[in-house]
Short mmCIF file of C-alpha atoms in Angstrom, two decimals:
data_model
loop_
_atom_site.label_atom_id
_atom_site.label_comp_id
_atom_site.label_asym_id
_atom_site.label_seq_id
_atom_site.Cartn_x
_atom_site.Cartn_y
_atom_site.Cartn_z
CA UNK S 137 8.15 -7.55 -24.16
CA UNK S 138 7.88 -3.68 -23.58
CA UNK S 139 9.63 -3.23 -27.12
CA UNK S 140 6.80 -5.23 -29.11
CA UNK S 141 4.64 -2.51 -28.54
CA UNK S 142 3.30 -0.30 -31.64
CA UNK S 143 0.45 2.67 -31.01
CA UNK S 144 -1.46 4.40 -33.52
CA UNK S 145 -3.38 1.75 -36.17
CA UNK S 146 -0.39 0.17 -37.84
CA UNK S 147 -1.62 -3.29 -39.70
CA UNK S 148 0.95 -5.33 -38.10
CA UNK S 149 0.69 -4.39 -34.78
CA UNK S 150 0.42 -7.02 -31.70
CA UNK S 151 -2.85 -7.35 -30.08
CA UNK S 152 -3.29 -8.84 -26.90
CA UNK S 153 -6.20 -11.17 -26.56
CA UNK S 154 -8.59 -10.09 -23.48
CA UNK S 155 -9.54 -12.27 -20.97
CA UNK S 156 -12.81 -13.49 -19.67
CA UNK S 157 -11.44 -11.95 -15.85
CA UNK S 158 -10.15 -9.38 -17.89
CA UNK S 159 -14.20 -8.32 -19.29
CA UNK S 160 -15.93 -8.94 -16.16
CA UNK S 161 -13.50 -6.19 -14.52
CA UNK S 162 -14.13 -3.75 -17.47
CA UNK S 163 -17.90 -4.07 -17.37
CA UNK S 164 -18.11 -3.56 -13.79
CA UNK S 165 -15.84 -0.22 -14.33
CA UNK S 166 -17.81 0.74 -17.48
CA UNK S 167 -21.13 0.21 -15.44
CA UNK S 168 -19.86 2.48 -12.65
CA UNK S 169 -19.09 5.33 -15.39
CA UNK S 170 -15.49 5.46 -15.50
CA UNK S 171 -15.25 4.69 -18.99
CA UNK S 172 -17.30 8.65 -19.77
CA UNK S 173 -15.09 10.45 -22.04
CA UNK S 174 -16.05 13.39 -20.24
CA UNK S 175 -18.12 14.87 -17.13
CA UNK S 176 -17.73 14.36 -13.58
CA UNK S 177 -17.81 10.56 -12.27
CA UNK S 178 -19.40 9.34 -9.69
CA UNK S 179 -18.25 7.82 -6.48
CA UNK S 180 -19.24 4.45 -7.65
CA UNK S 181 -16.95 4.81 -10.14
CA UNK S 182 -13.91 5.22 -8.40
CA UNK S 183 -15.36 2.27 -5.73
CA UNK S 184 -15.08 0.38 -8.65
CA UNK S 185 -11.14 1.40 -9.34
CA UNK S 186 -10.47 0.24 -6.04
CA UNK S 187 -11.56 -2.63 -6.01
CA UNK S 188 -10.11 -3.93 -9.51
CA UNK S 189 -6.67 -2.72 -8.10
CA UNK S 190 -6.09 -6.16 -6.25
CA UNK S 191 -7.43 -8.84 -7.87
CA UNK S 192 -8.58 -11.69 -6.10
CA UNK S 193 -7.48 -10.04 -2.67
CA UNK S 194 -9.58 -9.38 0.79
CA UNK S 195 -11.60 -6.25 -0.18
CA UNK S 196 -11.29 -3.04 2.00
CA UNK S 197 -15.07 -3.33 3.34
CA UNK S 198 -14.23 -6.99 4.40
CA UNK S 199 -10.84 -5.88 5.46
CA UNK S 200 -12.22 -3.08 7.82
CA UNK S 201 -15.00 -5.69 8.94
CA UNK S 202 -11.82 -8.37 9.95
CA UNK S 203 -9.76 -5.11 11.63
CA UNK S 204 -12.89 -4.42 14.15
CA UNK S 205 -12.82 -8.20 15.18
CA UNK S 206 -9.02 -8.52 15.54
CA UNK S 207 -9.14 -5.05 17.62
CA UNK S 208 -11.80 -6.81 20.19
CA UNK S 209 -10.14 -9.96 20.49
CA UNK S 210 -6.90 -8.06 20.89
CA UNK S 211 -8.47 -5.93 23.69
CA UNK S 212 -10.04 -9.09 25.71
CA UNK S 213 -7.02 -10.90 25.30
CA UNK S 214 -4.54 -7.89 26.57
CA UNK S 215 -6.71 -7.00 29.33
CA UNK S 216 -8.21 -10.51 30.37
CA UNK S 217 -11.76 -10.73 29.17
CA UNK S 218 -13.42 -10.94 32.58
CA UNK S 219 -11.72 -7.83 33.93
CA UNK S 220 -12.01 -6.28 30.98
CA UNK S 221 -15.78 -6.50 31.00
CA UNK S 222 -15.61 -5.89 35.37
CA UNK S 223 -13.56 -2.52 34.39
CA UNK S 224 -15.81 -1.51 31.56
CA UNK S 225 -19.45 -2.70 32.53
CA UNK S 226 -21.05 0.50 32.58
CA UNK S 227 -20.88 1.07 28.76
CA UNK S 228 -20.60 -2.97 27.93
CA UNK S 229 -24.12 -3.59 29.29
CA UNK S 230 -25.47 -0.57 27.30
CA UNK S 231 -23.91 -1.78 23.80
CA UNK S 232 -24.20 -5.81 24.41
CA UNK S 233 -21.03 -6.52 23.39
CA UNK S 234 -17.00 -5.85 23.90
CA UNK S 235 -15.14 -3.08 23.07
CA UNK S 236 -11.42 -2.87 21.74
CA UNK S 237 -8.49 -0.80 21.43
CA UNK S 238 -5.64 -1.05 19.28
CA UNK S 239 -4.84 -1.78 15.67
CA UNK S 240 -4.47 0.05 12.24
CA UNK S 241 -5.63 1.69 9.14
CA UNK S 242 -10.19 1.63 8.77
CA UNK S 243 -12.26 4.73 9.00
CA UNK S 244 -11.69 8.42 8.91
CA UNK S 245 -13.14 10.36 11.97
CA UNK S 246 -13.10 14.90 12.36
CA UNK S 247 -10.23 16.13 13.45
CA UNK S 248 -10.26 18.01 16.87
CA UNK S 249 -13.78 16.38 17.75
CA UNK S 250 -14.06 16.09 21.49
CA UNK S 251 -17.19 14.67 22.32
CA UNK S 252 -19.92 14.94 25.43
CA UNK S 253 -22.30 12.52 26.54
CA UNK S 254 -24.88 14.47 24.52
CA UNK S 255 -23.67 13.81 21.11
CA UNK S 256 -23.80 10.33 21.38
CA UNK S 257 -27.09 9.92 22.43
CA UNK S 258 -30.94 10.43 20.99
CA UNK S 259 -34.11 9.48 22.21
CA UNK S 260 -33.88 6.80 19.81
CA UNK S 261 -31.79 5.63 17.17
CA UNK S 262 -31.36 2.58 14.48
CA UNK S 263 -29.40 -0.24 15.90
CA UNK S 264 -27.96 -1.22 12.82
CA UNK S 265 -26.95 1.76 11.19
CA UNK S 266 -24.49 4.82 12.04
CA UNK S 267 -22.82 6.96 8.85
CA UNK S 268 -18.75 7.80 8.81
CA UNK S 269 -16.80 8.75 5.54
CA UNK S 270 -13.89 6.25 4.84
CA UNK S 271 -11.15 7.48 3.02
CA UNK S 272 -9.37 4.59 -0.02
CA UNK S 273 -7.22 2.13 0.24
CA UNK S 274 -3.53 3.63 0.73
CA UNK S 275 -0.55 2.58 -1.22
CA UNK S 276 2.34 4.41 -0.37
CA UNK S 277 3.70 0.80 2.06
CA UNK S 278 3.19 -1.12 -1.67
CA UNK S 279 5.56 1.12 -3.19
CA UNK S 280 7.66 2.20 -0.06
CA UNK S 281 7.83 -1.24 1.92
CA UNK S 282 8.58 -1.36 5.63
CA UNK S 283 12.29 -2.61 6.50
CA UNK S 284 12.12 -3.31 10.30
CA UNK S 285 15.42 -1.81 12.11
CA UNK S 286 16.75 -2.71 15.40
CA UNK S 287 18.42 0.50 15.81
CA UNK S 288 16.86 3.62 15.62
CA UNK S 289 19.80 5.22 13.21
CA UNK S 290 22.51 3.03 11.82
CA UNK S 291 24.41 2.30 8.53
CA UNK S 292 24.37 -0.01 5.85
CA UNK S 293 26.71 -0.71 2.85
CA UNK S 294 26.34 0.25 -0.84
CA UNK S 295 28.13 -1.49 -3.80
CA UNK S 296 29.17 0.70 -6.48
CA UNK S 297 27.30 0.53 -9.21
CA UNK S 298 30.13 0.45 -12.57
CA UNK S 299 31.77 -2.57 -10.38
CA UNK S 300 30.03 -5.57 -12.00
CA UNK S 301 29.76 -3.71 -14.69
CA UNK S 302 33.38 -3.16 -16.68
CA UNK S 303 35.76 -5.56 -16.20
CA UNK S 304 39.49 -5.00 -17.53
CA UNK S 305 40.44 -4.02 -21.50
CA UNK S 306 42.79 -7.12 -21.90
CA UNK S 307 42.41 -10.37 -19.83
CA UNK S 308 44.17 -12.40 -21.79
CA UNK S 309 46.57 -14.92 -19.90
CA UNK S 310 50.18 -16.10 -20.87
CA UNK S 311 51.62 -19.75 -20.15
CA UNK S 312 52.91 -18.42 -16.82
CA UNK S 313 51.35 -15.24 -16.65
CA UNK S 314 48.99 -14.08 -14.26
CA UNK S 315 45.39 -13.77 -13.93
CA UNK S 316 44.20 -10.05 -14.25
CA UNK S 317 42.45 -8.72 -10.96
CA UNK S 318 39.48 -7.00 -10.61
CA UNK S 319 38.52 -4.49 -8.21
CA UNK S 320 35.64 -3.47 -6.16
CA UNK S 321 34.41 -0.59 -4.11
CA UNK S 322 32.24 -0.21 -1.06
CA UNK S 323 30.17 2.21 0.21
CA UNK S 324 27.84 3.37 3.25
CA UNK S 325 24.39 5.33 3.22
CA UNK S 326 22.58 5.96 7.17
CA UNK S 327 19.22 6.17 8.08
CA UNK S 328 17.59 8.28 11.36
CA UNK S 329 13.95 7.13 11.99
CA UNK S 330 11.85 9.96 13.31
CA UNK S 331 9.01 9.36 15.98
CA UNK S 332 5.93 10.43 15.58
CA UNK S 333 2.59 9.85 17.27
CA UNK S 334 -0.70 11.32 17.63
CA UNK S 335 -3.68 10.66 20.80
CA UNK S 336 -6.96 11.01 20.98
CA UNK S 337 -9.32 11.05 23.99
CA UNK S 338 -12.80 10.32 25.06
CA UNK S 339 -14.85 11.24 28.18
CA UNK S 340 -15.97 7.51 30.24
CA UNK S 341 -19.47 9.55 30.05
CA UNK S 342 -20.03 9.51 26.74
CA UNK S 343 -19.08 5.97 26.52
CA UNK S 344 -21.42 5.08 29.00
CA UNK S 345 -24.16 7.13 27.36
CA UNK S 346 -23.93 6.05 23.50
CA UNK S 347 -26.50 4.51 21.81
CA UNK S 348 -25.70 1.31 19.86
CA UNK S 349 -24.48 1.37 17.03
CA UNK S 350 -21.84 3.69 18.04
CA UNK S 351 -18.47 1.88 19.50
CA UNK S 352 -16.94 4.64 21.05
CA UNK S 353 -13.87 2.78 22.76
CA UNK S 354 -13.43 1.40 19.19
CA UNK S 355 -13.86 4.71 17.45
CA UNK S 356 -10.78 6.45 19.69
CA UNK S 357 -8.36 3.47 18.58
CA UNK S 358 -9.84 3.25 14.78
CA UNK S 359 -9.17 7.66 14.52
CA UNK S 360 -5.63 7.41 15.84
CA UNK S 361 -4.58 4.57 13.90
CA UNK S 362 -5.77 5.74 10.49
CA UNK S 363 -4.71 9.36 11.15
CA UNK S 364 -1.19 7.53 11.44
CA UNK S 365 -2.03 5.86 8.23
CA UNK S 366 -3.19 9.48 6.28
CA UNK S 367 0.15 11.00 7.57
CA UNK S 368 2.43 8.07 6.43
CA UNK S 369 0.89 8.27 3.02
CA UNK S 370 0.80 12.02 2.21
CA UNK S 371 4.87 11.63 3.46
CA UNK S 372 5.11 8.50 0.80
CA UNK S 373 3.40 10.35 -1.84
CA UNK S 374 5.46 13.11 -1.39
CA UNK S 375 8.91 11.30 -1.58
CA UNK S 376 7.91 9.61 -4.68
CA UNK S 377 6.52 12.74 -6.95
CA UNK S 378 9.38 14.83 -5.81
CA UNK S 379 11.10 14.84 -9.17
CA UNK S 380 14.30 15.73 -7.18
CA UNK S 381 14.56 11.79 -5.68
CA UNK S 382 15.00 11.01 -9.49
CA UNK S 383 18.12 10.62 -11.64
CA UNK S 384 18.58 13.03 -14.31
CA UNK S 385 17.73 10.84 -16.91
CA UNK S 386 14.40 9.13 -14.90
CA UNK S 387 11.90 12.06 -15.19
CA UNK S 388 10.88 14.24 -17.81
CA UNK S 389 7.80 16.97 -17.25
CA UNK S 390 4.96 16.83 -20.24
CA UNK S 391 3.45 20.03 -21.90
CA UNK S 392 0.98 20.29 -24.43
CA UNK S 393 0.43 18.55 -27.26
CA UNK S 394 2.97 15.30 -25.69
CA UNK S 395 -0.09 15.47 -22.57
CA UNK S 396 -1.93 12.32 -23.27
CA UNK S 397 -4.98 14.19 -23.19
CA UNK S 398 -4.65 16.63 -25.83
CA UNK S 399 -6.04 16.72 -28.93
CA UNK S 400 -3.65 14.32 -30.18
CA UNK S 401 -3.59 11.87 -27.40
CA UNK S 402 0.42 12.55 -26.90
CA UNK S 403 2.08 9.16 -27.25
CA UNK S 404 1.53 7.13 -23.60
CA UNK S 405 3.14 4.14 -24.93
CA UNK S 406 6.32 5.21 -25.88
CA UNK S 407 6.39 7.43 -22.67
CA UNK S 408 5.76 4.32 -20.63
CA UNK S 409 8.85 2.62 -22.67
CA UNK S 410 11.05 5.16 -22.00
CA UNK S 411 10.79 4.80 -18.12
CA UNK S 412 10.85 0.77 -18.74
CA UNK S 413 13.98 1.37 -20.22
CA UNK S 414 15.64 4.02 -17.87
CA UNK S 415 14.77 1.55 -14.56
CA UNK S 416 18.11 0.05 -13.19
CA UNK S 417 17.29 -3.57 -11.60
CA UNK S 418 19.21 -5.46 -8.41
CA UNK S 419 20.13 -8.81 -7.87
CA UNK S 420 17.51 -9.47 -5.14
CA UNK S 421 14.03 -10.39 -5.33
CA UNK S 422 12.17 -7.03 -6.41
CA UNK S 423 8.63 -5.99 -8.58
CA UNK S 424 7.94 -3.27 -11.21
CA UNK S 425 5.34 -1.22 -9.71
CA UNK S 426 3.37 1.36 -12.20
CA UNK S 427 1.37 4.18 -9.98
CA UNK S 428 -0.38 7.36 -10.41
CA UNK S 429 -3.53 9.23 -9.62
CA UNK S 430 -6.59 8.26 -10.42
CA UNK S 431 -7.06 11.13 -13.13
CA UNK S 432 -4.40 10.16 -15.28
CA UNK S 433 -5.33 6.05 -14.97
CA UNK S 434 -8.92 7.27 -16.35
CA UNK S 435 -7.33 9.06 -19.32
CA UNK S 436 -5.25 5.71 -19.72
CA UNK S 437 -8.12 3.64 -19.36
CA UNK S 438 -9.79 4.90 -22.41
CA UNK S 439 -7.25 6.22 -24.48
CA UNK S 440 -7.43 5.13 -27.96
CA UNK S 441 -3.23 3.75 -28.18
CA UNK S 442 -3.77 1.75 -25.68
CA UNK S 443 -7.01 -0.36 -26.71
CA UNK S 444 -6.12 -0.62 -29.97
CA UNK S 445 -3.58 -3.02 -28.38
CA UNK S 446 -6.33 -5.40 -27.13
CA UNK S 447 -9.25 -7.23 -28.40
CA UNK S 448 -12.22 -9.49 -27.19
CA UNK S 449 -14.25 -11.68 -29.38
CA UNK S 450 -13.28 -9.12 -32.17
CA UNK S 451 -13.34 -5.95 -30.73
CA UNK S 452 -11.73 -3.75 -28.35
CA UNK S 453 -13.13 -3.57 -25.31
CA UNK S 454 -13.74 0.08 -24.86
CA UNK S 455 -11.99 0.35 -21.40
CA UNK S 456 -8.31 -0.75 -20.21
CA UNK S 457 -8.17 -1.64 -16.33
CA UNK S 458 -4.83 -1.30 -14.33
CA UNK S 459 -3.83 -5.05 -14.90
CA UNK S 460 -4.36 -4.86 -18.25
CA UNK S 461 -1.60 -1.66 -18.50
CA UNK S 462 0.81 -3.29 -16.15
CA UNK S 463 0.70 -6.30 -18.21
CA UNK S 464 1.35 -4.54 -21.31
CA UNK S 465 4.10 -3.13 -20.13
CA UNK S 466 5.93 -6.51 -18.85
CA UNK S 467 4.80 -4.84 -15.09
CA UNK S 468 3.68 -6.46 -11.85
CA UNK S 469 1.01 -4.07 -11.18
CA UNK S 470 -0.02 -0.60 -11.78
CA UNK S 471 -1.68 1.24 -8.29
CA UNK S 472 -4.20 3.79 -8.59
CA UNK S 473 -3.90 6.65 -5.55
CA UNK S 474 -7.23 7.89 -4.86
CA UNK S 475 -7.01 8.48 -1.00
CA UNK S 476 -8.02 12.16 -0.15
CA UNK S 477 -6.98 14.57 2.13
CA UNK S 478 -7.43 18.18 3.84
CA UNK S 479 -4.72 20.56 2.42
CA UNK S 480 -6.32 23.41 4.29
CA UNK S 481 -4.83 24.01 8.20
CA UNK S 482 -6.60 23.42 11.17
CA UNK S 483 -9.12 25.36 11.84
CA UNK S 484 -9.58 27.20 8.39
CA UNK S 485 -12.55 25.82 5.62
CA UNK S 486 -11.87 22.57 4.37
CA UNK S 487 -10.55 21.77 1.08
CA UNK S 488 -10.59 18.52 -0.13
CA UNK S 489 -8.08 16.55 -2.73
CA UNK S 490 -6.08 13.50 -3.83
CA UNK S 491 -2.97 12.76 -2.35
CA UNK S 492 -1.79 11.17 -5.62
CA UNK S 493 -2.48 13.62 -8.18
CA UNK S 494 -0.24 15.19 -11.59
CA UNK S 495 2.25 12.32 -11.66
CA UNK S 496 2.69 8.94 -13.10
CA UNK S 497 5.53 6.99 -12.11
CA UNK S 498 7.51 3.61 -12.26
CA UNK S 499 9.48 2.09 -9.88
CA UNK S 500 11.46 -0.77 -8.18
CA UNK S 501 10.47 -2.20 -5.35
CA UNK S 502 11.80 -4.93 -3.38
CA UNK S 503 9.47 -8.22 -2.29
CA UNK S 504 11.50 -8.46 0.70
CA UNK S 505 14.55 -6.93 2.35
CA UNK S 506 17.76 -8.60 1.08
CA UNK S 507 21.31 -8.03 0.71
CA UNK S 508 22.43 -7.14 -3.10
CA UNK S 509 19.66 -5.69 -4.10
CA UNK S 510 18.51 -2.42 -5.48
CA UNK S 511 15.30 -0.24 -5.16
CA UNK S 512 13.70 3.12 -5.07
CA UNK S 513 12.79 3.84 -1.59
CA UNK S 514 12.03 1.78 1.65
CA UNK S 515 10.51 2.65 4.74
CA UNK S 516 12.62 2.42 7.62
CA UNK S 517 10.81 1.23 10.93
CA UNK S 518 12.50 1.08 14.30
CA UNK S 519 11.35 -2.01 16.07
CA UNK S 520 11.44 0.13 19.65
CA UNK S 521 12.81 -3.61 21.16
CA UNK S 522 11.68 -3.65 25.03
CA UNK S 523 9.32 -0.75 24.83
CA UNK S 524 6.07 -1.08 26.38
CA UNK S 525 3.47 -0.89 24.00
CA UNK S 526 5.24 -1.64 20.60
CA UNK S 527 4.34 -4.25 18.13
CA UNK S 528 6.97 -4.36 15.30
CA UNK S 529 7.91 -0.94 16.06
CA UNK S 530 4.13 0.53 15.97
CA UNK S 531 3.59 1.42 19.76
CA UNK S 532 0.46 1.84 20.73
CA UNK S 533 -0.67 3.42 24.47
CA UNK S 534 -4.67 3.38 26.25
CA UNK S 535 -4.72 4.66 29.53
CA UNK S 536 -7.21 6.24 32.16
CA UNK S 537 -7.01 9.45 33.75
CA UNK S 538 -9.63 9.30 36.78
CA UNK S 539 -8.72 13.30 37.48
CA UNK S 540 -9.93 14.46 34.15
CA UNK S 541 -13.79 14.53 33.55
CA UNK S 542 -16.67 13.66 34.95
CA UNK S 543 -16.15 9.66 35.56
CA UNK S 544 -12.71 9.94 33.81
CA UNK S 545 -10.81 10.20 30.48
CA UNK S 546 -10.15 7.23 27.94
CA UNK S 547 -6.77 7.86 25.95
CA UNK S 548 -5.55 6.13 23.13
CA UNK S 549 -2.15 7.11 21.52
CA UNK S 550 -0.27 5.49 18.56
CA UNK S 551 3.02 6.34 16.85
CA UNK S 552 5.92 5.10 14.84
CA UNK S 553 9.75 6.16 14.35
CA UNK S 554 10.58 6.24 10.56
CA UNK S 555 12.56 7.01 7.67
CA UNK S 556 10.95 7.09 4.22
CA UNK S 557 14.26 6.40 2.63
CA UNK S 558 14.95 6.95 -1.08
CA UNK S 559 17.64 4.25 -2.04
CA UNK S 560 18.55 4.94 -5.91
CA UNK S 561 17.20 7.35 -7.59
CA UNK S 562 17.56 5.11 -10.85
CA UNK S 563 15.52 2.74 -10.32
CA UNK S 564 12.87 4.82 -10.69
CA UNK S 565 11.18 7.30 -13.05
CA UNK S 566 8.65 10.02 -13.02
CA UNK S 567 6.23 11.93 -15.67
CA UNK S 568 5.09 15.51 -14.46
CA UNK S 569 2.01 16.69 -15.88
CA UNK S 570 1.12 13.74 -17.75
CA UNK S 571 -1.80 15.11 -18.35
CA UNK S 572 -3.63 18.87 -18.67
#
């Protein structure tokens, strides 16, 4: 399919008819601003991004809604609801309903914030209604999947690669001659999964002091968890725009007037090809995943090569969304990194900025772990088998300290031992600087 494609405005070239689905995701981009040829964009714009990415799936504000009641029911259930509300009545009774613990990824609380009893409370405050940033939806686990371990290091075997692919100059067989063998190689690779964790705490005063709506209890789980998430990414993100995990031949760096926002546009389409055509494939079960920041999808989105390849009810329709690329191409999908983080160090000013940002990259990626297969990178998890506290290898910790505090300490600790593992660097390929 990838080889059908023309750019430029060449009479014969294929167009690919635009769906119904296909308009109703473009308006709502368009109407959010991301289709502006130039200027800042606003967040609703990049809301919008996000929540194209997945089609038809859960989206993250009903997501983070589901998370809150699976951490609740997970707390009652742990700690047995009735003791559970006997241990914790003090700041039950003053919020009206049950507090949890545990769980993953939702919202994004300050670093370093240890709070009283005074900074949860007013003289009076709106029920329904507290504010907290959220940072995007992640995808380094969509392009990195999670391969559960039972060991925390080990080995596994490699094939080598020319093996199925030569076989002998002359196989030719006489009357009573003999077949000619063939011969195969193995290999081994190892893995070491590395734990890390990070705790938070919170004074029992302040819990029994807050004001609905705040959820303290849930707040010191939520923080941990998704500063375990923000860590896992920036290490994912890192792994895959590190042109050194790539082949020779899988990455090229972009300058000037080949940037497909120059003057001239570059040529995206042909760059795209290339990678198609560089990515080595496995046996197994495995996708074609597109990704890059969200400042080079926007310069895709409305750059004139690539809409002149579509049309609706006669036109083209002014902005391409990320299914439409990855369908272009013959890919599964095409993931748009918009997460944030702080690059500055503790302490100093803030500075804010993507975690995905000056690449654009394809890669294989396997549906499921499997034997004979090939991919770019996994993420090795150790399953931590007869530890207390772990859940397929996430291990999560809440404790009281009665010594600490006026009424006590709340803890909450979460960590992970992994190995963001780059598997063949082939199977991949990476554009640096596809844009100015």
């Amino acid at each position: 399919m990838p080889h059908e494609i023309s750019g430029g405005a060449p009479a014969d070239k294929r167009i690919t008819p635009v769906t119904d689905s296909d308009m109703q995701a473009i308006q709502s981009l368009r109407a959010a601003g991301v289709g502006e040829a130039s200027g800042s964009l606003g967040d609703s714009a990049y809301r919008a991004i996000v929540a194209q990415r997945r089609s038809g799936r859960m989206t993250a504000g009903r997501r983070y809604e589901s998370w809150i009641d699976n951490v609740k029911t997970l707390a009652r259930s742990q700690r047995g609801g009735q003791l559970w509300d006997t241990e914790n009545s003090s700041f039950v009774r003053a919020m009206g309903f049950e507090v949890g613990a545990g769980g993953s990824a939702g919202g994004f609380a300050p670093r370093n914030a240890l709070l009283g009893s005074t900074t949860v409370h007013t003289n009076a405050t709106i029920a329904e209604l507290s504010i907290q940033y959220g940072n995007d939806d992640f995808i380094g686990l969509d392009l990195c999947p999670v391969i559960e371990t039972p060991k925390k290091s080990d080995t596994f075997f490699t094939y080598n690669k020319r093996d199925r692919l030569v076989g002998p100059a002359n196989d030719e067989v006489g009357d009573y001659g003999d077949a000619v063998e063939i011969e195969e190689g193995r290999g081994t690779d190892t893995y070491a999964c590395v734990p890390r964790a990070t705790k938070k705490k919170i004074a029992a005063s302040t819990i029994a002091n807050q004001d609905a709506p705040l959820d303290e209890m849930l707040d010191l789980a939520e923080a941990v968890a998704e500063i375990r998430a923000l860590k896992r990414e920036e290490r994912i993100a890192t792994l895959l725009t590190t042109a050194g995990n790539f082949a020779t031949a899988n990455k090229s760096t972009l300058a000037g007037a080949n940037q497909w926002n120059s003057a001239g546009g570059g040529n995206p389409l042909k760059d795209m090809q290339t990678a198609d055509a560089a990515l080595w494939r496995g046996r197994g079960p495995s996708d074609t995943l597109a990704y890059s920041g969200l400042a080079e999808y926007h310069v895709l989105a409305r750059h004139p090569d690539i809409l002149g390849l579509f049309i609706y009810g006669g036109a083209t329709p002014g902005l391409a969304t990320p299914d439409m690329i990855a369908r272009l191409m013959g890919w599964d999908r095409y993931l748009v990194g918009r997460a944030r983080h702080d690059t500055a160090v503790e302490g100093d000013a803030v500075s804010y900025a993507r975690i995905w940002s000056g690449f654009f990259g394809v890669v294989r990626v396997m549906r499921r772990p499997s034997i004979r297969n090939v991919a770019f990178a996994v993420t090795m998890r150790w399953l931590a088998n007869g530890m207390l506290g772990s859940s397929r290898g996430i291990v999560t910790k809440q404790w009281y300290d009665a010594s600490q505090g006026f009424g006590g300490t709340y803890w909450h600790e979460q960590g992970e031992a992994e190995h963001y593992k780059a598997l063949s660097d082939d199977t991949g390929y990476l554009f640096t600087s596809p844009t100015a």
